[in-house]
Amino acid sequence: YVEKDGKCNVQHGNVRETYRYLTDIFTTLVDLKWRFSLLIFILAYALTWLFFGLIWWVIAYSRGDLEHLGDHSWTPCVNNLNGFVSAFLFSIETETTIGYGHRVITDTCPEGIVLLLLQAILGSMVNAFMVGCMFVKISQPNKRAETLVFSSHAVVSLRDDRLCLMFRVGDLRDSHIVEASIRAKLIQSKQTQEGEFIPLDQTDLSVGFETGDDRLFLVSPLIISHEIDERSPFWDVSRGQLERDDFEIVVILEGMVEAT
């Protein structure tokens, strides 16, 4: 159900309402793989530069600026705009606020002034959206779990004269995990008293929620213990049945990375 590296071994199939991914486009972009995120990042800027560059060229063409390139008595919409390439470069300068000063808009072109305002506003929105996506994606501590180490085996043994299921967890890094908490789930198919079959049913395994022991101060390796008492799903399970049953215990450790 869950791989040893923490990835859920579940694939979604027959998803019909795929439009729901587009309604939350920010999270969808953050969840994409890096190669797709970088492709969308590049395309978002390149397409907006090309789009506005084309409009700047259309304005210059429709006003006749391209026909009066050498006429000093003619006041163009944008000085030194002599073709589509220069219109594209002016679009980049406008949106990125580079401002080389060679190509500059004049005050005799009201449609150019309106387009300049639109590009400045939309460019700021594109910057905020795409840079925000990249920042969130970079700051995700996905690999932080690589330095969280669990014991290779879980054991059932007596502790303080009580039968307990125990395992160890430790953090290899010096930077601490803040507000670390741990929970455990028993994943096992079961059949109800009414005869209903529930595949992959999830049952909580108490690891100290009542006493607060589930809140970890993960400076040194800790032993996590689940007491097998009357409330435990393992209370009526013998050692032989434990070896035959098909189940999985998933341990979830949550917290905030101190550095990020």
CSV table of C-alpha atoms in Angstrom, one decimal:
chain,number,residue,atom,x,y,z
A,1,TYR,CA,0.0,0.0,0.0
A,2,VAL,CA,2.9,2.3,0.9
A,3,GLU,CA,6.4,1.8,-0.4
A,4,LYS,CA,9.4,1.8,1.9
A,5,ASP,CA,10.5,5.2,0.6
A,6,GLY,CA,7.1,6.7,1.7
A,7,LYS,CA,5.4,6.8,-1.7
A,8,CYS,CA,1.8,5.6,-1.9
A,9,ASN,CA,1.5,2.7,-4.3
A,10,VAL,CA,-1.9,3.8,-5.6
A,11,GLN,CA,-2.8,4.8,-9.1
A,12,HIS,CA,-6.0,6.6,-10.0
A,13,GLY,CA,-7.9,5.2,-12.9
A,14,ASN,CA,-11.0,6.1,-14.8
A,15,VAL,CA,-11.0,9.7,-13.5
A,16,ARG,CA,-13.8,11.4,-15.5
A,17,GLU,CA,-13.9,14.8,-13.9
A,18,THR,CA,-10.5,15.9,-15.0
A,19,TYR,CA,-11.6,19.5,-15.1
A,20,ARG,CA,-11.2,19.6,-11.4
A,21,TYR,CA,-7.4,19.7,-11.8
A,22,LEU,CA,-7.7,22.9,-13.8
A,23,THR,CA,-9.9,24.6,-11.2
A,24,ASP,CA,-6.9,24.3,-8.9
A,25,ILE,CA,-4.2,25.1,-11.4
A,26,PHE,CA,-1.7,26.4,-8.9
A,27,THR,CA,-1.5,23.0,-7.0
A,28,THR,CA,-1.6,21.2,-10.3
A,29,LEU,CA,1.5,23.1,-11.5
A,30,VAL,CA,3.3,22.5,-8.2
A,31,ASP,CA,2.6,18.8,-8.3
A,32,LEU,CA,4.0,18.4,-11.9
A,33,LYS,CA,7.4,16.9,-12.5
A,34,TRP,CA,10.3,19.4,-12.8
A,35,ARG,CA,10.7,19.0,-16.5
A,36,PHE,CA,7.1,19.9,-17.1
A,37,SER,CA,7.2,22.8,-14.6
A,38,LEU,CA,10.2,24.3,-16.3
A,39,LEU,CA,8.6,23.9,-19.7
A,40,ILE,CA,5.5,25.7,-18.6
A,41,PHE,CA,7.6,28.3,-16.9
A,42,ILE,CA,9.5,29.0,-20.1
A,43,LEU,CA,6.4,28.9,-22.3
A,44,ALA,CA,4.5,31.3,-20.0
A,45,TYR,CA,7.0,34.0,-20.5
A,46,ALA,CA,7.9,33.3,-24.1
A,47,LEU,CA,4.3,33.2,-25.2
A,48,THR,CA,3.4,36.5,-23.4
A,49,TRP,CA,6.4,38.2,-24.9
A,50,LEU,CA,5.5,36.9,-28.4
A,51,PHE,CA,1.8,37.9,-28.0
A,52,PHE,CA,2.5,41.4,-26.9
A,53,GLY,CA,5.3,41.8,-29.4
A,54,LEU,CA,2.9,40.9,-32.1
A,55,ILE,CA,0.4,43.5,-30.9
A,56,TRP,CA,3.1,46.1,-30.8
A,57,TRP,CA,4.1,45.2,-34.4
A,58,VAL,CA,0.4,45.4,-35.5
A,59,ILE,CA,0.1,48.8,-34.0
A,60,ALA,CA,3.2,50.1,-35.7
A,61,TYR,CA,2.1,48.5,-39.0
A,62,SER,CA,-1.5,49.9,-38.8
A,63,ARG,CA,-0.2,53.4,-38.0
A,64,GLY,CA,2.2,53.4,-40.9
A,65,ASP,CA,5.3,53.6,-38.7
A,66,LEU,CA,7.1,51.0,-40.7
A,67,GLU,CA,6.6,53.0,-43.9
A,68,HIS,CA,8.3,56.1,-42.4
A,69,LEU,CA,11.4,54.6,-40.8
A,70,GLY,CA,13.7,57.2,-42.2
A,71,ASP,CA,11.3,60.1,-41.9
A,72,HIS,CA,12.4,62.3,-39.0
A,73,SER,CA,9.3,64.4,-39.2
A,74,TRP,CA,7.1,61.4,-38.5
A,75,THR,CA,6.4,60.6,-34.8
A,76,PRO,CA,6.0,56.8,-34.4
A,77,CYS,CA,4.2,55.0,-31.7
A,78,VAL,CA,7.5,53.5,-30.5
A,79,ASN,CA,10.8,55.0,-31.5
A,80,ASN,CA,13.3,52.7,-33.3
A,81,LEU,CA,10.7,50.0,-33.8
A,82,ASN,CA,11.5,48.8,-37.4
A,83,GLY,CA,10.1,45.3,-37.5
A,84,PHE,CA,8.7,42.3,-35.6
A,85,VAL,CA,12.1,41.4,-34.0
A,86,SER,CA,12.4,44.9,-32.6
A,87,ALA,CA,8.7,44.8,-31.5
A,88,PHE,CA,9.5,41.5,-29.7
A,89,LEU,CA,12.5,43.0,-28.0
A,90,PHE,CA,10.5,46.0,-26.9
A,91,SER,CA,7.9,43.6,-25.5
A,92,ILE,CA,10.6,41.9,-23.4
A,93,GLU,CA,11.9,45.3,-22.2
A,94,THR,CA,8.5,46.4,-21.2
A,95,GLU,CA,7.4,43.3,-19.3
A,96,THR,CA,10.8,42.7,-17.6
A,97,THR,CA,11.3,46.5,-17.0
A,98,ILE,CA,14.8,46.3,-18.4
A,99,GLY,CA,14.5,49.6,-20.2
A,100,TYR,CA,17.5,49.9,-22.5
A,101,GLY,CA,16.3,53.3,-23.6
A,102,HIS,CA,16.8,52.8,-27.4
A,103,ARG,CA,13.2,51.8,-28.0
A,104,VAL,CA,10.7,54.0,-26.2
A,105,ILE,CA,7.0,54.8,-26.5
A,106,THR,CA,5.9,58.3,-27.5
A,107,ASP,CA,2.9,60.3,-26.1
A,108,THR,CA,1.2,60.5,-29.5
A,109,CYS,CA,0.0,56.9,-29.4
A,110,PRO,CA,-3.0,56.4,-27.1
A,111,GLU,CA,-3.5,52.7,-28.1
A,112,GLY,CA,0.2,52.1,-27.3
A,113,ILE,CA,-0.2,53.7,-23.8
A,114,VAL,CA,-3.2,51.4,-23.1
A,115,LEU,CA,-1.3,48.4,-24.3
A,116,LEU,CA,1.7,49.4,-22.1
A,117,LEU,CA,-0.5,49.5,-19.0
A,118,LEU,CA,-2.1,46.1,-19.9
A,119,GLN,CA,1.3,44.5,-20.4
A,120,ALA,CA,2.7,45.9,-17.2
A,121,ILE,CA,-0.3,44.6,-15.2
A,122,LEU,CA,-0.5,41.2,-16.9
A,123,GLY,CA,3.3,40.8,-16.7
A,124,SER,CA,3.2,41.4,-13.0
A,125,MET,CA,0.5,38.7,-12.6
A,126,VAL,CA,2.5,36.2,-14.7
A,127,ASN,CA,5.6,37.0,-12.6
A,128,ALA,CA,3.7,36.5,-9.3
A,129,PHE,CA,2.1,33.3,-10.4
A,130,MET,CA,5.0,31.6,-12.0
A,131,VAL,CA,7.6,32.7,-9.5
A,132,GLY,CA,5.2,31.6,-6.7
A,133,CYS,CA,5.0,28.2,-8.3
A,134,MET,CA,8.7,27.8,-8.5
A,135,PHE,CA,9.3,29.0,-5.0
A,136,VAL,CA,6.8,26.6,-3.5
A,137,LYS,CA,8.2,23.8,-5.6
A,138,ILE,CA,11.8,24.5,-4.6
A,139,SER,CA,11.0,24.9,-0.9
A,140,GLN,CA,9.2,21.5,-0.7
A,141,PRO,CA,11.3,19.3,1.5
A,142,ASN,CA,10.5,16.1,-0.5
A,143,LYS,CA,14.0,14.6,0.1
A,144,ARG,CA,14.0,15.5,3.8
A,145,ALA,CA,12.5,12.1,4.5
A,146,GLU,CA,15.7,10.4,3.1
A,147,THR,CA,17.4,11.2,6.4
A,148,LEU,CA,14.6,10.0,8.6
A,149,VAL,CA,15.5,6.4,9.4
A,150,PHE,CA,13.1,3.7,10.7
A,151,SER,CA,14.2,0.4,12.2
A,152,SER,CA,14.3,-2.5,9.7
A,153,HIS,CA,12.0,-4.6,11.9
A,154,ALA,CA,9.2,-4.0,14.3
A,155,VAL,CA,9.1,-6.3,17.3
A,156,VAL,CA,6.4,-7.5,19.8
A,157,SER,CA,7.8,-7.8,23.2
A,158,LEU,CA,7.1,-7.2,26.9
A,159,ARG,CA,7.8,-3.7,28.3
A,160,ASP,CA,7.0,-2.9,31.9
A,161,ASP,CA,5.1,-6.2,32.0
A,162,ARG,CA,2.9,-5.1,29.1
A,163,LEU,CA,2.9,-6.6,25.6
A,164,CYS,CA,3.9,-3.9,23.1
A,165,LEU,CA,4.5,-3.5,19.4
A,166,MET,CA,7.7,-1.4,19.1
A,167,PHE,CA,9.9,0.2,16.4
A,168,ARG,CA,12.6,2.9,16.4
A,169,VAL,CA,12.8,6.2,14.4
A,170,GLY,CA,15.7,8.6,14.2
A,171,ASP,CA,16.8,11.7,12.4
A,172,LEU,CA,20.2,11.9,10.9
A,173,ARG,CA,20.3,15.7,10.3
A,174,ASP,CA,21.3,18.3,12.9
A,175,SER,CA,18.4,20.6,11.8
A,176,HIS,CA,15.4,19.5,13.9
A,177,ILE,CA,11.9,18.8,12.8
A,178,VAL,CA,9.6,21.1,14.6
A,179,GLU,CA,6.2,19.9,16.0
A,180,ALA,CA,7.0,16.4,15.0
A,181,SER,CA,4.1,14.0,15.6
A,182,ILE,CA,3.6,10.3,14.7
A,183,ARG,CA,0.6,8.1,14.0
A,184,ALA,CA,0.2,4.5,12.9
A,185,LYS,CA,-2.5,2.9,10.7
A,186,LEU,CA,-3.4,-0.7,10.3
A,187,ILE,CA,-4.3,-1.4,6.7
A,188,GLN,CA,-6.3,-4.6,6.4
A,189,SER,CA,-9.3,-5.9,4.6
A,190,LYS,CA,-12.2,-6.9,6.9
A,191,GLN,CA,-15.7,-8.1,6.8
A,192,THR,CA,-18.4,-6.5,9.0
A,193,GLN,CA,-21.0,-8.4,11.0
A,194,GLU,CA,-23.6,-7.6,8.3
A,195,GLY,CA,-21.4,-9.4,5.7
A,196,GLU,CA,-20.0,-6.3,4.0
A,197,PHE,CA,-16.5,-6.6,2.7
A,198,ILE,CA,-14.3,-3.5,3.2
A,199,PRO,CA,-11.0,-3.6,1.3
A,200,LEU,CA,-8.0,-1.8,2.7
A,201,ASP,CA,-9.8,-0.7,5.9
A,202,GLN,CA,-7.8,1.7,8.0
A,203,THR,CA,-7.7,1.3,11.8
A,204,ASP,CA,-5.8,3.6,14.2
A,205,LEU,CA,-3.0,2.1,16.3
A,206,SER,CA,-2.5,4.1,19.4
A,207,VAL,CA,1.1,5.3,19.8
A,208,GLY,CA,0.5,7.6,22.7
A,209,PHE,CA,-2.2,10.0,21.6
A,210,GLU,CA,-3.9,10.0,25.0
A,211,THR,CA,-0.6,10.6,26.9
A,212,GLY,CA,1.0,13.0,24.4
A,213,ASP,CA,3.8,10.5,23.6
A,214,ASP,CA,2.9,10.9,19.9
A,215,ARG,CA,4.5,14.4,20.0
A,216,LEU,CA,8.1,13.7,19.4
A,217,PHE,CA,11.3,15.6,20.4
A,218,LEU,CA,13.3,14.0,17.7
A,219,VAL,CA,16.9,14.8,18.8
A,220,SER,CA,18.0,11.2,19.4
A,221,PRO,CA,16.5,8.0,18.2
A,222,LEU,CA,13.2,7.1,19.9
A,223,ILE,CA,11.3,3.9,20.4
A,224,ILE,CA,7.7,4.2,19.4
A,225,SER,CA,5.4,1.8,21.3
A,226,HIS,CA,1.9,0.6,20.7
A,227,GLU,CA,0.5,-1.2,23.7
A,228,ILE,CA,-1.5,-4.3,22.8
A,229,ASP,CA,-4.5,-4.0,25.2
A,230,GLU,CA,-8.2,-4.6,24.9
A,231,ARG,CA,-8.5,-1.6,22.5
A,232,SER,CA,-5.8,-2.8,20.2
A,233,PRO,CA,-6.8,-4.7,16.9
A,234,PHE,CA,-4.0,-7.2,17.8
A,235,TRP,CA,-5.6,-8.1,21.2
A,236,ASP,CA,-7.3,-11.3,19.9
A,237,VAL,CA,-4.5,-12.2,17.4
A,238,SER,CA,-2.2,-15.1,18.3
A,239,ARG,CA,1.4,-15.4,17.2
A,240,GLY,CA,0.5,-18.0,14.6
A,241,GLN,CA,-2.3,-15.9,13.2
A,242,LEU,CA,-0.1,-12.9,13.1
A,243,GLU,CA,2.3,-14.7,10.7
A,244,ARG,CA,-0.6,-15.8,8.5
A,245,ASP,CA,-2.7,-12.6,8.3
A,246,ASP,CA,-2.3,-10.2,5.4
A,247,PHE,CA,-2.0,-6.7,6.7
A,248,GLU,CA,0.2,-3.7,6.6
A,249,ILE,CA,1.2,-1.1,9.2
A,250,VAL,CA,1.7,2.4,7.9
A,251,VAL,CA,3.6,4.9,10.1
A,252,ILE,CA,3.1,8.6,9.4
A,253,LEU,CA,5.6,11.1,10.8
A,254,GLU,CA,4.6,14.7,10.3
A,255,GLY,CA,6.4,17.9,11.2
A,256,MET,CA,7.9,21.2,9.9
A,257,VAL,CA,11.4,21.4,8.7
A,258,GLU,CA,13.3,23.9,10.7
A,259,ALA,CA,15.3,25.3,7.9
A,260,THR,CA,12.5,25.8,5.4
